Short mmCIF file of C-alpha atoms in Angstrom, two decimals:
data_model
loop_
_atom_site.label_atom_id
_atom_site.label_comp_id
_atom_site.label_asym_id
_atom_site.label_seq_id
_atom_site.Cartn_x
_atom_site.Cartn_y
_atom_site.Cartn_z
CA MET A 147 -38.07 1.72 -8.86
CA ASP A 148 -34.65 1.62 -7.26
CA SER A 149 -31.87 0.53 -9.54
CA GLN A 150 -30.28 -2.68 -8.47
CA LYS A 151 -26.73 -2.15 -7.34
CA VAL A 152 -24.45 -4.78 -8.71
CA LYS A 153 -23.00 -6.80 -5.88
CA ILE A 154 -20.52 -9.58 -5.80
CA ILE A 155 -19.85 -12.06 -3.05
CA LEU A 156 -16.22 -12.52 -2.17
CA GLN A 157 -15.41 -15.74 -0.43
CA THR A 158 -12.58 -15.18 1.98
CA ASN A 159 -11.04 -17.46 4.53
CA GLN A 160 -10.58 -14.89 7.23
CA PHE A 161 -13.47 -12.53 6.74
CA GLY A 162 -16.20 -14.92 5.72
CA ASN A 163 -18.29 -14.05 2.72
CA LEU A 164 -18.13 -10.37 1.87
CA GLU A 165 -20.89 -8.65 0.01
CA VAL A 166 -19.17 -6.04 -2.15
CA GLU A 167 -20.96 -3.42 -4.19
CA GLU A 168 -19.42 -2.96 -7.60
CA ASP A 169 -19.10 0.77 -7.11
CA SER A 170 -17.05 0.29 -3.98
CA ILE A 171 -14.23 -1.43 -5.83
CA TYR A 172 -10.98 0.49 -6.23
CA PHE A 173 -9.00 0.08 -9.43
CA PHE A 174 -5.23 0.08 -9.08
CA PRO A 175 -3.85 0.41 -12.63
CA ASN A 176 -0.44 -0.85 -11.50
CA GLY A 177 -1.69 -3.13 -8.73
CA VAL A 178 0.69 -2.89 -5.78
CA LEU A 179 4.41 -3.73 -5.90
CA GLY A 180 4.81 -7.46 -6.29
CA PHE A 181 1.14 -7.86 -7.22
CA GLU A 182 0.92 -5.87 -10.41
CA ASP A 183 -1.64 -8.24 -11.91
CA TYR A 184 -4.11 -7.74 -9.08
CA LYS A 185 -5.80 -4.48 -9.86
CA ASN A 186 -9.18 -4.61 -8.15
CA TYR A 187 -9.52 -4.15 -4.43
CA VAL A 188 -12.09 -3.47 -1.74
CA LEU A 189 -11.45 -1.70 1.53
CA ILE A 190 -13.07 -3.26 4.57
CA SER A 191 -13.22 -2.73 8.29
CA GLU A 192 -13.26 -5.79 10.45
CA GLU A 193 -15.04 -5.62 13.78
CA GLY A 194 -12.67 -5.32 16.71
CA THR A 195 -9.64 -4.23 14.72
CA ALA A 196 -10.19 -0.52 14.32
CA PRO A 197 -8.41 1.66 13.34
CA PHE A 198 -6.81 -0.91 11.07
CA LYS A 199 -8.55 -1.71 7.83
CA TRP A 200 -7.96 -4.38 5.24
CA LEU A 201 -7.39 -4.11 1.53
CA ILE A 202 -8.73 -7.27 -0.06
CA SER A 203 -8.04 -8.33 -3.63
CA ILE A 204 -11.20 -8.99 -5.60
CA ASP A 205 -9.21 -11.11 -8.05
CA GLU A 206 -7.65 -13.25 -5.33
CA PRO A 207 -9.53 -12.84 -2.05
CA SER A 208 -6.94 -14.77 -0.06
CA ILE A 209 -4.80 -11.66 -0.50
CA GLY A 210 -5.56 -9.12 2.19
CA PHE A 211 -3.29 -6.34 3.37
CA PRO A 212 -3.74 -4.84 6.83
CA ILE A 213 -3.53 -1.09 6.44
CA LEU A 214 -3.58 1.92 8.69
CA SER A 215 -3.79 5.63 8.26
CA PRO A 216 -0.22 6.96 8.58
CA PHE A 217 -1.41 9.90 10.67
CA TYR A 218 -1.73 7.60 13.69
CA LEU A 219 2.03 7.14 13.43
CA ASP A 220 3.16 10.56 12.27
CA SER A 221 0.76 13.45 12.44
CA GLU A 222 3.05 15.36 10.08
CA TYR A 223 3.18 12.61 7.47
CA ASN A 224 3.73 14.26 4.13
CA ILE A 225 4.13 12.61 0.77
CA GLY A 226 5.89 15.63 -0.61
CA LYS A 227 3.30 16.87 -3.02
CA ASN A 228 0.01 18.58 -2.47
CA ILE A 229 -2.83 16.15 -2.54
CA ASP A 230 -6.47 17.01 -2.43
CA LEU A 231 -7.41 15.57 0.93
CA ASP A 232 -11.10 15.85 0.18
CA ASN A 233 -10.78 13.24 -2.53
CA ASN A 234 -7.65 11.32 -1.62
CA VAL A 235 -6.87 9.16 1.38
CA LEU A 236 -3.55 7.71 2.44
CA PHE A 237 -2.95 4.34 4.04
CA VAL A 238 0.20 2.41 4.81
CA ILE A 239 0.64 -1.34 4.65
CA ILE A 240 1.34 -3.11 7.92
CA THR A 241 3.60 -6.07 8.53
CA LEU A 242 2.07 -7.75 11.54
CA GLN A 243 5.19 -9.53 12.61
CA ASP A 244 8.70 -8.98 11.39
CA GLN A 245 11.60 -11.28 12.23
CA ASN A 246 11.91 -9.68 15.65
CA GLY A 247 8.24 -10.06 16.42
CA ASN A 248 7.47 -6.39 15.89
CA MET A 249 4.61 -4.90 13.98
CA SER A 250 5.81 -2.35 11.46
CA ALA A 251 4.38 0.07 8.94
CA ASN A 252 5.71 0.82 5.49
CA LEU A 253 5.77 4.60 5.59
CA LYS A 254 7.99 4.75 2.54
CA ALA A 255 5.48 3.21 0.16
CA PRO A 256 2.01 4.41 1.05
CA LEU A 257 -1.20 3.61 -0.75
CA ILE A 258 -3.12 6.55 -2.07
CA PHE A 259 -6.82 6.12 -2.76
CA ASN A 260 -8.77 8.54 -4.91
CA ILE A 261 -12.26 8.17 -3.57
CA LYS A 262 -13.81 10.24 -6.30
CA GLN A 263 -12.41 8.20 -9.18
CA MET A 264 -12.21 4.97 -7.17
CA THR A 265 -8.57 4.41 -8.11
CA GLY A 266 -5.49 3.70 -6.10
CA GLU A 267 -1.77 3.19 -6.37
CA GLN A 268 1.24 2.49 -4.24
CA LEU A 269 3.73 5.35 -4.21
CA ILE A 270 7.39 5.17 -3.28
CA LEU A 271 8.40 8.32 -1.47
CA PRO A 272 11.87 9.63 -2.27
CA PHE A 273 12.53 10.65 1.33
CA GLU A 274 14.97 8.81 3.53
CA LYS A 275 13.09 9.83 6.65
CA TYR A 276 10.26 7.43 5.91
CA LEU A 277 11.09 3.82 6.64
CA THR A 278 9.72 0.71 5.03
CA ASN A 279 9.72 -0.85 8.47
CA TYR A 280 8.65 1.76 10.99
CA ILE A 281 8.07 -0.18 14.19
CA ILE A 282 4.74 0.35 15.83
CA THR A 283 4.88 -1.98 18.82
CA ARG A 284 6.36 -1.11 22.17
CA GLU A 285 8.44 -3.60 24.01
CA SER A 286 6.69 -4.62 27.17
CA LYS A 287 8.72 -4.05 30.26
CA GLU A 288 8.29 -7.03 32.54
CA MET B 1177 19.23 -9.66 -20.95
CA LEU B 1178 19.89 -7.33 -23.85
CA VAL B 1179 23.33 -5.75 -23.49
CA LEU B 1180 24.08 -2.47 -25.20
CA SER B 1181 27.14 -0.27 -24.98
CA ARG B 1182 26.55 3.46 -24.80
CA LYS B 1183 28.77 6.49 -24.55
CA ILE B 1184 27.94 9.31 -22.21
CA GLY B 1185 25.08 11.30 -23.68
CA GLU B 1186 23.70 8.43 -25.73
CA ASP B 1187 20.20 7.05 -25.26
CA VAL B 1188 18.35 3.77 -25.09
CA LYS B 1189 14.70 3.70 -26.05
CA ILE B 1190 12.43 1.13 -24.39
CA GLY B 1191 9.00 0.59 -25.92
CA ASN B 1192 7.30 3.68 -27.23
CA SER B 1193 7.53 5.85 -24.23
CA VAL B 1194 10.66 5.25 -22.16
CA THR B 1195 14.04 6.77 -22.91
CA VAL B 1196 17.12 6.18 -20.79
CA THR B 1197 20.08 8.52 -21.18
CA VAL B 1198 23.56 7.82 -19.85
CA LEU B 1199 24.37 11.16 -18.23
CA SER B 1200 27.72 10.62 -16.61
CA TYR B 1201 30.13 8.12 -15.20
CA ASP B 1202 32.34 8.94 -12.25
CA ARG B 1203 34.24 6.64 -9.92
CA GLY B 1204 32.10 3.61 -10.51
CA VAL B 1205 28.78 5.42 -10.46
CA VAL B 1206 26.67 5.75 -13.57
CA ARG B 1207 24.04 8.48 -13.58
CA LEU B 1208 21.05 7.67 -15.72
CA GLY B 1209 18.30 10.00 -16.84
CA ILE B 1210 14.95 8.35 -17.41
CA GLN B 1211 12.10 9.86 -19.38
CA ALA B 1212 8.86 8.00 -18.94
CA PRO B 1213 5.19 8.90 -18.73
CA LYS B 1214 3.93 9.18 -15.17
CA GLU B 1215 1.92 5.99 -15.44
CA VAL B 1216 5.15 4.02 -15.88
CA ALA B 1217 6.77 3.35 -12.51
CA VAL B 1218 10.53 3.76 -12.37
CA HIS B 1219 12.43 2.63 -9.28
CA ARG B 1220 15.85 1.50 -8.14
CA LYS B 1221 15.47 -2.23 -8.24
CA GLU B 1222 16.55 -2.89 -4.68
CA ILE B 1223 13.87 -0.57 -3.32
CA TYR B 1224 11.29 -2.18 -5.57
CA ASP B 1225 12.34 -5.66 -4.40
CA LYS B 1226 12.26 -4.67 -0.75
CA ILE B 1227 8.76 -3.25 -0.97
CA ALA B 1228 7.47 -6.12 -3.09
CA GLU B 1229 8.82 -8.51 -0.46
CA LEU B 1230 7.11 -6.60 2.36
CA ASN B 1231 3.88 -6.59 0.39
CA LYS B 1232 4.10 -10.34 -0.12
CA ILE B 1233 4.48 -10.90 3.59
CA ALA B 1234 1.67 -8.48 4.41
CA ALA B 1235 -0.63 -10.13 1.85
CA LYS B 1236 -0.66 -13.28 3.97
CA SER B 1237 -1.48 -11.46 7.19
CA GLN B 1238 -3.60 -13.29 9.71
CA LEU B 1239 -6.56 -11.51 11.21
CA THR B 1240 -6.07 -13.38 14.48
CA LYS B 1241 -2.58 -12.00 14.77
CA LEU B 1242 -3.85 -8.45 14.44
CA LYS B 1243 -6.50 -9.05 17.07
CA ASP B 1244 -3.89 -10.44 19.44
CA ALA B 1245 -1.68 -7.43 18.89
CA LEU B 1246 -4.52 -5.03 19.59
CA ASN B 1247 -5.44 -6.92 22.73
CA SER B 1248 -1.86 -6.93 23.96
CA ASN B 1249 -1.95 -3.14 24.07
CA HIS B 1250 1.60 -2.86 22.83
CA LEU B 1251 0.95 -0.46 20.00
CA ILE B 1252 2.63 2.91 20.09
CA PHE B 1253 -0.52 4.80 19.32
CA ASN B 1254 -3.89 5.10 20.98
CA ALA B 1255 -6.59 4.10 18.54
CA ASN B 1256 -9.09 6.40 20.18
CA GLU B 1257 -7.02 9.52 20.18
CA VAL B 1258 -6.94 10.39 16.54
CA ASN B 1259 -10.05 11.57 14.77
CA LEU B 1260 -9.56 11.24 11.06
CA ALA B 1261 -11.49 11.46 7.85
CA ILE B 1262 -11.56 7.94 6.54
CA PRO B 1263 -13.05 6.62 3.31
CA LYS B 1264 -16.56 5.20 3.37
CA ASN B 1265 -16.68 1.68 4.63
CA ASN B 1266 -17.81 -0.07 1.51
CA GLY B 1267 -17.40 -3.73 2.21
CA SER B 1268 -20.01 -5.16 4.44
CA LYS B 1269 -19.65 -8.56 5.89
CA SER B 1270 -22.56 -10.88 5.63
CA ASN B 1271 -22.60 -14.38 6.93
CA TYR B 1272 -23.90 -17.06 4.64
#
């Protein structure tokens, strides 16, 4: 007999009802900056928005961060310490529209997910070269 | 706010595991040494505030806005060009 996987249904405004398996939930012991009390998250892909993904709070499903692998923006992205890339994945949080209408990525404070332990945290990199607001939209030339 | 006066070389202990040492003072700049376990985050406050603010904005992101941006083709990268190892897609959407 197959063991029943524990699932929860997350009701979200933007993504409908999400069926989340308990063992797909990431635990962030420190939450993310500004949201330290929200420690449980699920990573989802939404049809039509690849390669972006979304990090949704289990505790407050109205909270969803668009995220992107930093290697789309900088193939040499380096957090400054050796990480085991078999078990760890990096993502950066995206601001869809800043005050100038640009989309930007926070390269300075990436999210690191340990997919073996199902944990995550937001790091702050001590390097000036990585911006909190790295612009990722081109101006259209009309 | 608790206000303490310290001389150079003196410490402040916070909780069980954090110790702050006043290392030096020179021309208006105080250098502090902070000993804390790695699970305790230590940041310059203005950087913390800036990132917390960006996170708060990002947390309210609208899916429709992202779709519009992708359709407008104004992104600096080509989504199809990079082949990456990505974590398993664990959340599946089901419509009720």
